[in-house]
Coordinates of C-alpha atoms and ligand atoms in Angstrom, one line a residue:
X1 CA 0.0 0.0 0.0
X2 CA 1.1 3.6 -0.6
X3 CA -0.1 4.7 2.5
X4 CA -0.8 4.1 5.9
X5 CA -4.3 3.6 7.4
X6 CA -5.0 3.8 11.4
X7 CA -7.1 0.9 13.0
X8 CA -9.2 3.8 13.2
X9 CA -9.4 3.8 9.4
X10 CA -7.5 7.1 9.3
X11 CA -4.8 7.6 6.5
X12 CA -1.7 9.1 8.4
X13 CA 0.3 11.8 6.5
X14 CA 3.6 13.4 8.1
X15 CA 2.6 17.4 8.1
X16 CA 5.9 19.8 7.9
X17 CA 4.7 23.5 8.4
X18 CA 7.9 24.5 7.3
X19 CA 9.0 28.1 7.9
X20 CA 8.2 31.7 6.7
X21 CA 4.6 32.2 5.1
X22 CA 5.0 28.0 5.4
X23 CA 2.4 27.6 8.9
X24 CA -0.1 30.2 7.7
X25 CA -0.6 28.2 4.3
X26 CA -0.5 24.6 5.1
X27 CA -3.3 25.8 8.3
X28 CA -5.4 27.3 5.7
X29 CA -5.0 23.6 3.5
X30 CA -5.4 21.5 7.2
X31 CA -8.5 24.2 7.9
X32 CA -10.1 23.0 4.5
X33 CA -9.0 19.2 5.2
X34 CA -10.7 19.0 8.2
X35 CA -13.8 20.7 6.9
X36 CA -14.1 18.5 4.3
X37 CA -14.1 15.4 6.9
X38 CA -11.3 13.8 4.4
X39 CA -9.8 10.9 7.2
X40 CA -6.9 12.1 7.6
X41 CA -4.2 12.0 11.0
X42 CA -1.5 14.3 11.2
X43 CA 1.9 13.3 12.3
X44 CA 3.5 17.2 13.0
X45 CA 7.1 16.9 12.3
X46 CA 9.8 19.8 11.9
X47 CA 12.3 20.4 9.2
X48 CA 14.6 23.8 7.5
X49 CA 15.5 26.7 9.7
X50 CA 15.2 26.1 13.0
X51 CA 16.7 22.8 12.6
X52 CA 19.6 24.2 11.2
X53 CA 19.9 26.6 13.7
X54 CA 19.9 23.5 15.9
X55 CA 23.4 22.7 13.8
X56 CA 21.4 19.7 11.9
X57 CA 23.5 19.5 9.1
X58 CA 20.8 18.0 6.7
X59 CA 17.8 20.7 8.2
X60 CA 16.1 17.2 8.4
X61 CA 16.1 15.6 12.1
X62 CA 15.9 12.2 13.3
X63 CA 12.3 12.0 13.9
X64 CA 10.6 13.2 10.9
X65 CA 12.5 10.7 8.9
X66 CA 11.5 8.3 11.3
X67 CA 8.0 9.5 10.6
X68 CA 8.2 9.7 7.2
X69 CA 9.4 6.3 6.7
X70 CA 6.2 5.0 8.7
X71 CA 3.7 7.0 7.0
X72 CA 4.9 7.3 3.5
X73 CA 3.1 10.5 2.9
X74 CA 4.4 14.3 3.2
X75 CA 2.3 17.4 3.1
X76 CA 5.2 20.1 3.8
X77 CA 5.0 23.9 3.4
X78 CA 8.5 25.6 2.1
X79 CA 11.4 25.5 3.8
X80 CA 14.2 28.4 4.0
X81 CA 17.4 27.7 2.4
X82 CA 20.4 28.7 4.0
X83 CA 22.7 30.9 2.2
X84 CA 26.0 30.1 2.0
X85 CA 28.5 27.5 1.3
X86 CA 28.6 24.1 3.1
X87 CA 24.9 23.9 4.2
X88 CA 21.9 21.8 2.5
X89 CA 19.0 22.3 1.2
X90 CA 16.4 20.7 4.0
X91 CA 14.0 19.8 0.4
X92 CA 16.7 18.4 -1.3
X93 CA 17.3 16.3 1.4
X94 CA 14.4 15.1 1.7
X95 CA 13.8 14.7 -2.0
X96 CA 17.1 12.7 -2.1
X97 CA 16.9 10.7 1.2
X98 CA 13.3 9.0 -0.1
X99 CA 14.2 8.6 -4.0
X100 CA 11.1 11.0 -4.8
X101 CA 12.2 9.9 -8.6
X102 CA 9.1 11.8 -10.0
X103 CA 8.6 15.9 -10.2
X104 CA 5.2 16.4 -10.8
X105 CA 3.7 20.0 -11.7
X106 CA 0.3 20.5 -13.0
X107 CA -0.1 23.8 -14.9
X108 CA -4.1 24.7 -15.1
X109 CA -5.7 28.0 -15.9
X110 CA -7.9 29.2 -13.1
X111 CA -10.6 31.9 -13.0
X112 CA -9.9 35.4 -12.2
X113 CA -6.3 35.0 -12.0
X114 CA -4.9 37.9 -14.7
X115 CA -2.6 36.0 -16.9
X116 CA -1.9 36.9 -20.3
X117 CA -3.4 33.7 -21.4
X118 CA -6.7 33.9 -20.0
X119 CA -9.4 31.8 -22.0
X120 CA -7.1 29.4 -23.8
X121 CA -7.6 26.5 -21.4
X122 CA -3.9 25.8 -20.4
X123 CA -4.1 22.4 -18.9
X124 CA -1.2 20.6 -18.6
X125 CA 1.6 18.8 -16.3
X126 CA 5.0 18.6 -16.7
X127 CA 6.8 15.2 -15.1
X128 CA 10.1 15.9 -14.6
X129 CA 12.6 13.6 -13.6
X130 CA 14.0 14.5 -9.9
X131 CA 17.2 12.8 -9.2
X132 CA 19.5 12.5 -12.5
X133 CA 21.3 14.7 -15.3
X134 CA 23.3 17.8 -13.4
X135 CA 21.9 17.1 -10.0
X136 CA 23.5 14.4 -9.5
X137 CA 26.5 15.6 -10.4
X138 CA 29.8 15.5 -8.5
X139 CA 31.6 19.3 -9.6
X140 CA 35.4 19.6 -10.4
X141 CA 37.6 22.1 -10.8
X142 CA 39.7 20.0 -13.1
X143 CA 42.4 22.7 -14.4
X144 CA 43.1 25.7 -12.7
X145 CA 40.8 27.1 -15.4
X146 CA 38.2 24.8 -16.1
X147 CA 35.7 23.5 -13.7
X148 CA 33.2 20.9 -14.7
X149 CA 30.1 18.7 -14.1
X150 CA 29.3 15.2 -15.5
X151 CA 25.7 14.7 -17.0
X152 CA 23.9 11.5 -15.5
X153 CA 21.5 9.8 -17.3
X154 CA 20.5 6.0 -16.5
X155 CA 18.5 3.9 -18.5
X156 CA 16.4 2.6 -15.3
X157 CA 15.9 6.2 -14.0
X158 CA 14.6 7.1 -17.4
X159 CA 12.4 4.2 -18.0
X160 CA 11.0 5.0 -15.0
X161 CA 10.3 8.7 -15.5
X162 CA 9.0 7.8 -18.5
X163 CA 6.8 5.4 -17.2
X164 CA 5.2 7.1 -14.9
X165 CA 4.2 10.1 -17.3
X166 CA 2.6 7.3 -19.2
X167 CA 0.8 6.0 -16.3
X168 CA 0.4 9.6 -15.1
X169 CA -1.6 10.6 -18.8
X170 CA -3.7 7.2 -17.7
X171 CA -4.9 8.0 -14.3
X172 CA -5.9 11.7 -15.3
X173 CA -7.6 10.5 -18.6
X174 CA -4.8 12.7 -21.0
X175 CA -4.2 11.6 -24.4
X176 CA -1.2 12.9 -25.1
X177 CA 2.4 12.4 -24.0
X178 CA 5.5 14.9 -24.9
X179 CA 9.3 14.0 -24.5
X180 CA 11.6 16.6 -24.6
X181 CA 14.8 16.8 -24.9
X182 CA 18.3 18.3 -26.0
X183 CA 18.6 14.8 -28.4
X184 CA 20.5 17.0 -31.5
X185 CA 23.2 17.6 -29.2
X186 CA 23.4 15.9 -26.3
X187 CA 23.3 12.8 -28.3
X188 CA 23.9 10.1 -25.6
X189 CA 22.4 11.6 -22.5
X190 CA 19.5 13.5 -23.7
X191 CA 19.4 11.5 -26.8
X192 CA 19.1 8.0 -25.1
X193 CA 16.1 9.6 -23.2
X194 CA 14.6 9.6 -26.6
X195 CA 15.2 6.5 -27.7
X196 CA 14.1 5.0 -24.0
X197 CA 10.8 7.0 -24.3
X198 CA 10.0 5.9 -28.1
X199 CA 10.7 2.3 -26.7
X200 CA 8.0 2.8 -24.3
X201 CA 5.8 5.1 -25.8
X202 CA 4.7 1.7 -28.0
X203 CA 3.4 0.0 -24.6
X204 CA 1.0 2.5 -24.3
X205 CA -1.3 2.5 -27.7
X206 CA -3.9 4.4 -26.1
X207 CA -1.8 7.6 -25.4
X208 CA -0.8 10.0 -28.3
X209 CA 3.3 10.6 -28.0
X210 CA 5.8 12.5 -29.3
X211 CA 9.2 14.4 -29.1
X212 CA 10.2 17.8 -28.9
X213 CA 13.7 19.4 -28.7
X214 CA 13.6 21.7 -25.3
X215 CA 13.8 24.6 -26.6
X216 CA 11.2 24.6 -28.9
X217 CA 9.5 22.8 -26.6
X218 CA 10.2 26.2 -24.4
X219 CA 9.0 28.3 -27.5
X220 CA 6.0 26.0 -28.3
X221 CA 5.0 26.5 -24.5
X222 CA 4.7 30.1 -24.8
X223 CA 3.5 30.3 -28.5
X224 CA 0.8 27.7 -28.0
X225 CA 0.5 26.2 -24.4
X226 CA -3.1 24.3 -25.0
X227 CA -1.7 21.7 -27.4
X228 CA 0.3 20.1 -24.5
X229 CA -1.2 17.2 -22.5
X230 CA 2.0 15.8 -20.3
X231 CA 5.7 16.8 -21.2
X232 CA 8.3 14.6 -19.7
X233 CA 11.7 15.5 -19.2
X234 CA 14.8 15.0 -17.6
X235 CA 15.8 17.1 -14.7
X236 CA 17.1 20.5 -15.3
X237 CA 15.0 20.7 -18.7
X238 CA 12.2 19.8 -16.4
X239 CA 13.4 22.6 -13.3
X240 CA 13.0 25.5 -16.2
X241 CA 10.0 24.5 -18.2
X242 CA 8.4 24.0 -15.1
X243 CA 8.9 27.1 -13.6
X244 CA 8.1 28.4 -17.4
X245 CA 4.6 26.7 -17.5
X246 CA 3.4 27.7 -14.0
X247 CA 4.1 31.1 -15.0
X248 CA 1.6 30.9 -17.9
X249 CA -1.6 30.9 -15.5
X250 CA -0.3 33.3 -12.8
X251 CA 2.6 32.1 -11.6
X252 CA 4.3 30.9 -8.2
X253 CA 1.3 31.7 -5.9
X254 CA -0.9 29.1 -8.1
X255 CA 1.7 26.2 -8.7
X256 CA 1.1 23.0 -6.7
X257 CA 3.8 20.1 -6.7
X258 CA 3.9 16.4 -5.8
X259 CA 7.2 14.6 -5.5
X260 CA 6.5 10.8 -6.1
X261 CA 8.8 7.7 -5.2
X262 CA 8.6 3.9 -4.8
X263 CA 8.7 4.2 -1.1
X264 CA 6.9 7.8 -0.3
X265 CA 5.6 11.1 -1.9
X266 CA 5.7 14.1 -0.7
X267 CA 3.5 17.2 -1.8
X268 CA 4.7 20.8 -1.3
X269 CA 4.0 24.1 -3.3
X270 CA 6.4 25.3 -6.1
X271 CA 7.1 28.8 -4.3
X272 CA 9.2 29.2 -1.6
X273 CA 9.2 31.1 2.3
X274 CA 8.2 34.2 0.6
X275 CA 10.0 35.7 4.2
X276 CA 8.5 39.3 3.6
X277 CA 4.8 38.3 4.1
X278 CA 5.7 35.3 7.1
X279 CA 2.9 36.0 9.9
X280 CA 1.4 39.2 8.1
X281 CA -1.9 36.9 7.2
X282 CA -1.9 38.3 3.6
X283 CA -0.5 35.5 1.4
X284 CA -2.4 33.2 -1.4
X285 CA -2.4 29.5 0.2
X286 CA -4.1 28.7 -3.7
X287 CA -0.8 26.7 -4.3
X288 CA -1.3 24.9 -1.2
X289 CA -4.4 24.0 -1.3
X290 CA -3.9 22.7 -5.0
X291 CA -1.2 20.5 -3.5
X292 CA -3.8 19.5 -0.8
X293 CA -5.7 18.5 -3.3
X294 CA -3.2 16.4 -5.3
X295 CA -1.9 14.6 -2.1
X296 CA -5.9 13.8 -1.3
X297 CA -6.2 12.1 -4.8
X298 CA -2.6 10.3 -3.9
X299 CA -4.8 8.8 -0.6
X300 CA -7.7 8.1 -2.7
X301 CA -9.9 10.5 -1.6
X302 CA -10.9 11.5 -4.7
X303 CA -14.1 13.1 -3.8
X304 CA -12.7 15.3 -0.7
X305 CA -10.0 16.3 -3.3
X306 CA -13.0 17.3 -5.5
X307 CA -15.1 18.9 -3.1
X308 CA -12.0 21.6 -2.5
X309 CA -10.6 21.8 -5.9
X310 CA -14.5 22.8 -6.5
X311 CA -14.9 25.0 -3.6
X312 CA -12.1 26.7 -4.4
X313 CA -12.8 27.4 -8.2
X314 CA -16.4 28.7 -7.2
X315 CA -14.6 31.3 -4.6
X316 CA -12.2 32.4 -7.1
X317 CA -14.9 32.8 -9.6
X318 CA -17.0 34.8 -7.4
X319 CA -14.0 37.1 -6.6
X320 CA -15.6 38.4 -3.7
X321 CA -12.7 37.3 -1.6
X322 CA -9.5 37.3 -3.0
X323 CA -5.9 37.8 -1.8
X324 CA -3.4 40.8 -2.6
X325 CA -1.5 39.3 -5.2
X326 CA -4.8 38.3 -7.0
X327 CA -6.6 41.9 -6.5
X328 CA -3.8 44.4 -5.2
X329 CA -3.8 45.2 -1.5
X330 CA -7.2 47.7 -1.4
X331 CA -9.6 45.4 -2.5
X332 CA -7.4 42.0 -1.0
X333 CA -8.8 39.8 2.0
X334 CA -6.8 38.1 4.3
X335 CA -5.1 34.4 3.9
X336 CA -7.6 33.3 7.0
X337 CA -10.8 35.0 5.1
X338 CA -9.8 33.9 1.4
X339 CA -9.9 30.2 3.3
X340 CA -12.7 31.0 5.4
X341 CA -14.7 31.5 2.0
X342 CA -13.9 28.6 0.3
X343 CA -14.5 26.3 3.3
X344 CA -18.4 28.6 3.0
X345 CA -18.2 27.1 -0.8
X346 CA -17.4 23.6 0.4
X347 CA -20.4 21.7 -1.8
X348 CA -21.0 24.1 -4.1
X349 CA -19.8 23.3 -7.9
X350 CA -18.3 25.6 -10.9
X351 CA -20.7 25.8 -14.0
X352 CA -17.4 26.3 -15.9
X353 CA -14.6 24.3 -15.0
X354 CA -14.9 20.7 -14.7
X355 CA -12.7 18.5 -12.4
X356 CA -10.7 16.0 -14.6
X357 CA -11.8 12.2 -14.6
X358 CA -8.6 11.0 -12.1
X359 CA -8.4 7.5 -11.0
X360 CA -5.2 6.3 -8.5
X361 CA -2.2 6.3 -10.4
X362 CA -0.1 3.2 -10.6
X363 CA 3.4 3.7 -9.9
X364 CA 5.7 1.7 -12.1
X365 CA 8.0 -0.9 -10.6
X366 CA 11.0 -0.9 -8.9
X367 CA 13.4 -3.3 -11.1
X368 CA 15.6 -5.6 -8.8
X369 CA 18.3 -5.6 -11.6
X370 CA 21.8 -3.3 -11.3
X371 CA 21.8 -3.2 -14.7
X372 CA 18.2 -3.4 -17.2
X373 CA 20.8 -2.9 -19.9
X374 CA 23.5 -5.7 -20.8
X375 CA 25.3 -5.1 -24.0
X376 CA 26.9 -8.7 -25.6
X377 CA 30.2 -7.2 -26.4
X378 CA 32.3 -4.6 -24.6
X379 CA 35.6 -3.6 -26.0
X380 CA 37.9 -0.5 -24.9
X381 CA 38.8 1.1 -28.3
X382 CA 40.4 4.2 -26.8
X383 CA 41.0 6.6 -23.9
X384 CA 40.5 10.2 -23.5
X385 CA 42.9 11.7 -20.7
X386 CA 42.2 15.4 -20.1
X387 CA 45.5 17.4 -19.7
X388 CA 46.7 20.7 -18.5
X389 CA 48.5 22.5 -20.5
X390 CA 49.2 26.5 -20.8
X391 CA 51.1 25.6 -24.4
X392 CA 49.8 25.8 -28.0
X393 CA 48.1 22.4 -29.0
X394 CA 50.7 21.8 -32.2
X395 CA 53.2 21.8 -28.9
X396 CA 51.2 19.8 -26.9
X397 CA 50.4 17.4 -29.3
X398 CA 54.1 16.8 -30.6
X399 CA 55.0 16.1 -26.8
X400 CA 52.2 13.6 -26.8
X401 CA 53.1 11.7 -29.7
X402 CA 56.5 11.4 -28.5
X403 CA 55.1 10.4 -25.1
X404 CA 53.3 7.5 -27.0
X405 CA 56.8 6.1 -28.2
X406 CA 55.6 2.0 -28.4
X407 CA 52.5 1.5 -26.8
X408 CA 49.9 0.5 -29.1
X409 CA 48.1 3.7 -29.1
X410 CA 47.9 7.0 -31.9
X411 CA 46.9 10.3 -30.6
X412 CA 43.5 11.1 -32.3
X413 CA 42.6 14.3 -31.6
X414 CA 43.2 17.1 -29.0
X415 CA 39.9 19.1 -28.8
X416 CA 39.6 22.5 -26.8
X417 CA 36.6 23.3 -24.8
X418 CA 34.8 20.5 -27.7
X419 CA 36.2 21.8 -30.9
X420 CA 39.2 19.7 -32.3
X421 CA 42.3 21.6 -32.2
X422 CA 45.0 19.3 -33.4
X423 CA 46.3 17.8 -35.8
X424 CA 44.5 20.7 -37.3
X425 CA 43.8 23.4 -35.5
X426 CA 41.4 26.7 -36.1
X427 CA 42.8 29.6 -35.5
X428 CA 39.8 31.7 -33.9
X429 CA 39.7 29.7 -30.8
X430 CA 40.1 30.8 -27.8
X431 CA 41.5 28.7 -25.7
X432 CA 41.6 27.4 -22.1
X433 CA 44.3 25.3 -20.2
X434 CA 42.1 22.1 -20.3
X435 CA 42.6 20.3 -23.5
X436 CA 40.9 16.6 -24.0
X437 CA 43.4 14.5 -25.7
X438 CA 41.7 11.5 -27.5
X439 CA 44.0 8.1 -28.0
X440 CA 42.8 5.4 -30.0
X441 CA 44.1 1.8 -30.1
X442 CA 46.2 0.5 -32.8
X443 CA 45.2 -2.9 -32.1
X444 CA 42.3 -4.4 -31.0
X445 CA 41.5 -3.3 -27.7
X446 CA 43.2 -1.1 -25.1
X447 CA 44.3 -3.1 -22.5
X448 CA 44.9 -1.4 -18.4
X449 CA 48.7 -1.5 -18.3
X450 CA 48.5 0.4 -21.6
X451 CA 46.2 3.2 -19.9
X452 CA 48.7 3.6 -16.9
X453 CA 51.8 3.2 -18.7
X454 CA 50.4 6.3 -21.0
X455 CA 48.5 8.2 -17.6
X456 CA 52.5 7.9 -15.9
X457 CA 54.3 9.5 -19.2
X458 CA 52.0 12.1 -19.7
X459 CA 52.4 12.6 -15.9
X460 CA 56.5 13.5 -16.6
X461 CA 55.3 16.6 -18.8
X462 CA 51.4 17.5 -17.8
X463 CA 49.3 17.7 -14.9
X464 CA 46.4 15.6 -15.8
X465 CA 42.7 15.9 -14.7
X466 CA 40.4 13.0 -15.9
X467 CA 40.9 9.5 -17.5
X468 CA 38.0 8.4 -19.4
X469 CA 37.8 4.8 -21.0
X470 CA 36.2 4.9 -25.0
X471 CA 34.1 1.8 -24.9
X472 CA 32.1 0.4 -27.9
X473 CA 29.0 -1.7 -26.8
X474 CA 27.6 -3.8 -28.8
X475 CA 29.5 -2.3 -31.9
X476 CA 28.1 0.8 -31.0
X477 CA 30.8 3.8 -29.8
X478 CA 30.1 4.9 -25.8
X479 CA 31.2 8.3 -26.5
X480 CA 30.5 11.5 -28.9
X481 CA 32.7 13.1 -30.9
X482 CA 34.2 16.7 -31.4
X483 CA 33.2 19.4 -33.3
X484 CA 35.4 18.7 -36.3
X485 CA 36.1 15.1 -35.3
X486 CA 35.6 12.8 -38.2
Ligands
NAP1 P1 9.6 32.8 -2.8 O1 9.6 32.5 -1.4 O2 8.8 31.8 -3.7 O3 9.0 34.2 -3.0 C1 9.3 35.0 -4.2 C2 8.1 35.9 -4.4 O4 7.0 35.2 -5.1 C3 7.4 36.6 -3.2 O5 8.1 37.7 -2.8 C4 6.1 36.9 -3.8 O6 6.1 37.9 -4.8 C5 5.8 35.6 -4.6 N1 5.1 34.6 -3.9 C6 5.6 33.4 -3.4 N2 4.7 32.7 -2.9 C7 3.5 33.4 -2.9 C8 2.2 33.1 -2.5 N3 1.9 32.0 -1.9 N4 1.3 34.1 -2.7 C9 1.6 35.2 -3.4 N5 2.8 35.5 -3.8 C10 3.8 34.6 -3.6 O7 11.1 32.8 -3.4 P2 12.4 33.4 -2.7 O8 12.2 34.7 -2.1 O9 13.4 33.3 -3.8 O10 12.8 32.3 -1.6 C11 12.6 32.5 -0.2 C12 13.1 31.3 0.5 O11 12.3 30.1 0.1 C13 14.6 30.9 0.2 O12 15.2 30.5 1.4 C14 14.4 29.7 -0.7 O13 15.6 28.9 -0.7 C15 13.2 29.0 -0.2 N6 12.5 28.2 -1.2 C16 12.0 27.0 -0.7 C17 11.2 26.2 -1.6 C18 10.6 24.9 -1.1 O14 10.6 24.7 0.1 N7 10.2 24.0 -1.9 C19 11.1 26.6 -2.9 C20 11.6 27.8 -3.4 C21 12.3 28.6 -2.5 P3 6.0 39.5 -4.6 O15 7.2 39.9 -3.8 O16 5.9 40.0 -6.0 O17 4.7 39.7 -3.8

């Protein structure tokens, strides 16, 4: 089961108020929760700034993991951030610590929010995946000039992504499914996300799919937002088109979220602390109450979640109570009053908007297997050792052939910052002291005494920064080429 139920038949749900504007919001959601009579027990747990302040590394104590890992469910407000270097961040944490592998951000037009794209029925969500690509990168400063990050993409973290948007368009009755990606450049990363989604995409008939390079995927989104259904995507794609999408009906104060995993979710609002409003009473808790909602439909209590999405679309339309951001501060109600209507509209129904047909979704399973993937044949063709060098690559490059002498290797190609710079070199680059020098075998395979008899030479002339084995799989080369590279 996803959740927990008491004896009492109560679904518990680990409740995090978090800090600034975080209590008043996630009262106003509890205030509409409990009106509602949705059975629902509250395990109050702490996390962000004052735990830090407590000199909790992680802004995450003991006990609310503890709780967390019994009830399986998270409603949290935001949590602050600390500034500076060293600390975490308390979400990503948390997000991390539970494998939350699924970002999931519904984008919805609602009434009497002033968007520029009022009346063209923006309904959407965009999946993005929460754990791979740059996040999970380890950072270098690898010359004294460069620094760098590696990209992370797994086939069972994508499949799984992808799997879930599918599942995701099933359980909200969407038709359509849209991958994008940076494919035309990133060819192995972003472009294996392709080919792992059109793999997929043909297990699920009933669902419309297709592919979209990001940034026209970021163009199409402000161009034409109604023809999306679901985008999926991996991680930092998914961070900016989010953001990009909820600012097409109104922006942070409307943008609910809910972070899914195999073990727990956790539902918080896209915005953050907001610390210039914390305790005045005057902020929107719309984006809260939207993630209310979603966690309700998470617990099955798909009519509850109903009866407050409605409630809260017939208050909005009435625009009799609305807060600042919504109306400016003159005409603006209160957070408490702006709840205290909707929980007066509890029952009541929109003659406009209708709720859409969800059913529970069915989260894809966890493969037992290290690797999904097993190519047949492996073979080392090559190695790509990254040197530092303040010389001109014709100088670098004779050393390096000399270096060679009679291992059974042949210097490639030196690129610079991914343009190939020797043997021939282009004369407008400007360039750094990293330089990727590219050896390819001259027999069949490159064998390990070969790598660290060549890693020790260079060693005599260059600091070097990164060793990178060229495999071919399955006849298929492991790595991408340079700009110029034949
Ligand atoms: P923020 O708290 O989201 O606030 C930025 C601005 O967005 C506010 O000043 C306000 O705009 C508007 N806003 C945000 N929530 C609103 C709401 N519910 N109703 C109406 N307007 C709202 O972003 P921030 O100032 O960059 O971040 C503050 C702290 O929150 C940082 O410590 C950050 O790390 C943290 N944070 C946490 C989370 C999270 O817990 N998931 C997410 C993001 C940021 P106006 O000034 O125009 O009125």
């Amino acid at each position: 089961m996803k959740y927990v139920v008491t004896p009492e038949g109560k679904k518990l749900v680990t409740l995090i108020p978090g800090d600034g504007i975080g209590p008043e919001i996630v009262e106003s959601a509890c205030r509409l929760i409990e009106a509602v009579g949705a059975p629902i027990e509250w395990e109050v747990r702490r996390a962000g700034a004052s735990v830090f302040r407590e000199g909790i590394a992680s802004g995450v104590p003991d006990d609310t993991i503890e709780s967390i890992k019994r009830t399986r469910v998270v409603l949290k407000g935001p949590l602050e951030t600390p500034i500076g270097y060293g600390e975490k961040s308390a979400n990503v944490t948390l997000r991390k610590l539970f494998e939350t592998f699924a970002n999931v951000r519904p984008v919805r037009e609602l009434p009497s929010v002033p968007t520029p794209y009022r009346g063209r029925n923006i309904d959407l969500v965009v999946v993005r995946e929460n754990i791979e690509d740059l996040y999970a990168a380890i950072e270098y400063r690898e010359t004294a000039g460069v620094t760098t990050a590696h990209k992370l993409i797994s086939y069972k973290g994508s499949e799984k992504i992808i799997r879930f948007a599918f599942e995701l368009a099933r359980a909200e009755g969407r038709r359509k499914v849209t991958c994008a990606t940076k494919s035309n450049i990133l060819k192995l990363t972003e472009g294996w996300f392709q080919h792992i989604f059109e793999d997929i995409a043909r297990e699920y008939p009933d669902i419309e799919s297709n592919h979209l390079i990001i940034d026209n995927c970021a163009h199409q989104l402000v161009k034409a937002p109604e023809q999306f259904d679901v985008i999926v995507t991996t991680n930092l794609n998914g961070d900016i088109i989010s953001d990009l999408a909820s600012g097409l009906v109104g922006g942070l104060g409307f943008a609910p979220s809910g972070n899914y995993g195999h073990e727990v979710a956790i539902f918080e609002p896209v915005h953050g602390t907001a610390p210039k409003y914390a305790g005045k009473n005057v902020i929107n808790p719309t984006a809260m109450i939207l993630t209310a909602v979603m966690m309700l439909r998470y617990l099955d209590e798909f009519e509850a979640a109903e009866t407050i999405e409605q409630a809260l679309i017939v208050t909005l339309e009435e625009g009799k109570a609305l807060t600042r951001d919504v109306v400016g501060d003159e005409r603006a109600v209160s957070t408490t009053a702006f709840t205290d209507a909707i929980i007066a509209n509890l029952g009541r129904r929109s003659a406009t908007w209708t709720s859409r047909p969800y059913r529970p979704i069915r989260i894809p399973e966890q493969r037992p297997e290290f690797d999904p993937v097993r190519p047949a044949q492996r073979r080392t063709v090559g190695i790509d050792v990254i040197v530092e060098a303040s010389e001109p690559p014709d100088a670098i490059g004779a050393t390096l052939e000399g270096l060679i002498g009679d291992l059974p290797l042949r210097l490639h190609l030196i690129s610079s910052r991914g343009l190939q710079v020797y043997p021939e070199a282009d004369t407008r680059i400007d360039y750094v002291d990293h330089w990727r020098c590219r050896f390819l075998a001259t027999e069949s395979e490159v064998t390990i005494p070969t790598v660290l008899t060549l890693v020790e030479r260079i060693s005599t002339r260059y600091r070097w920064g990164h060793v990178q084995l060229l495999y071919e799989m399955d006849g298929q080369p492991g790595f991408t080429k340079a700009q110029g590279e034949d």
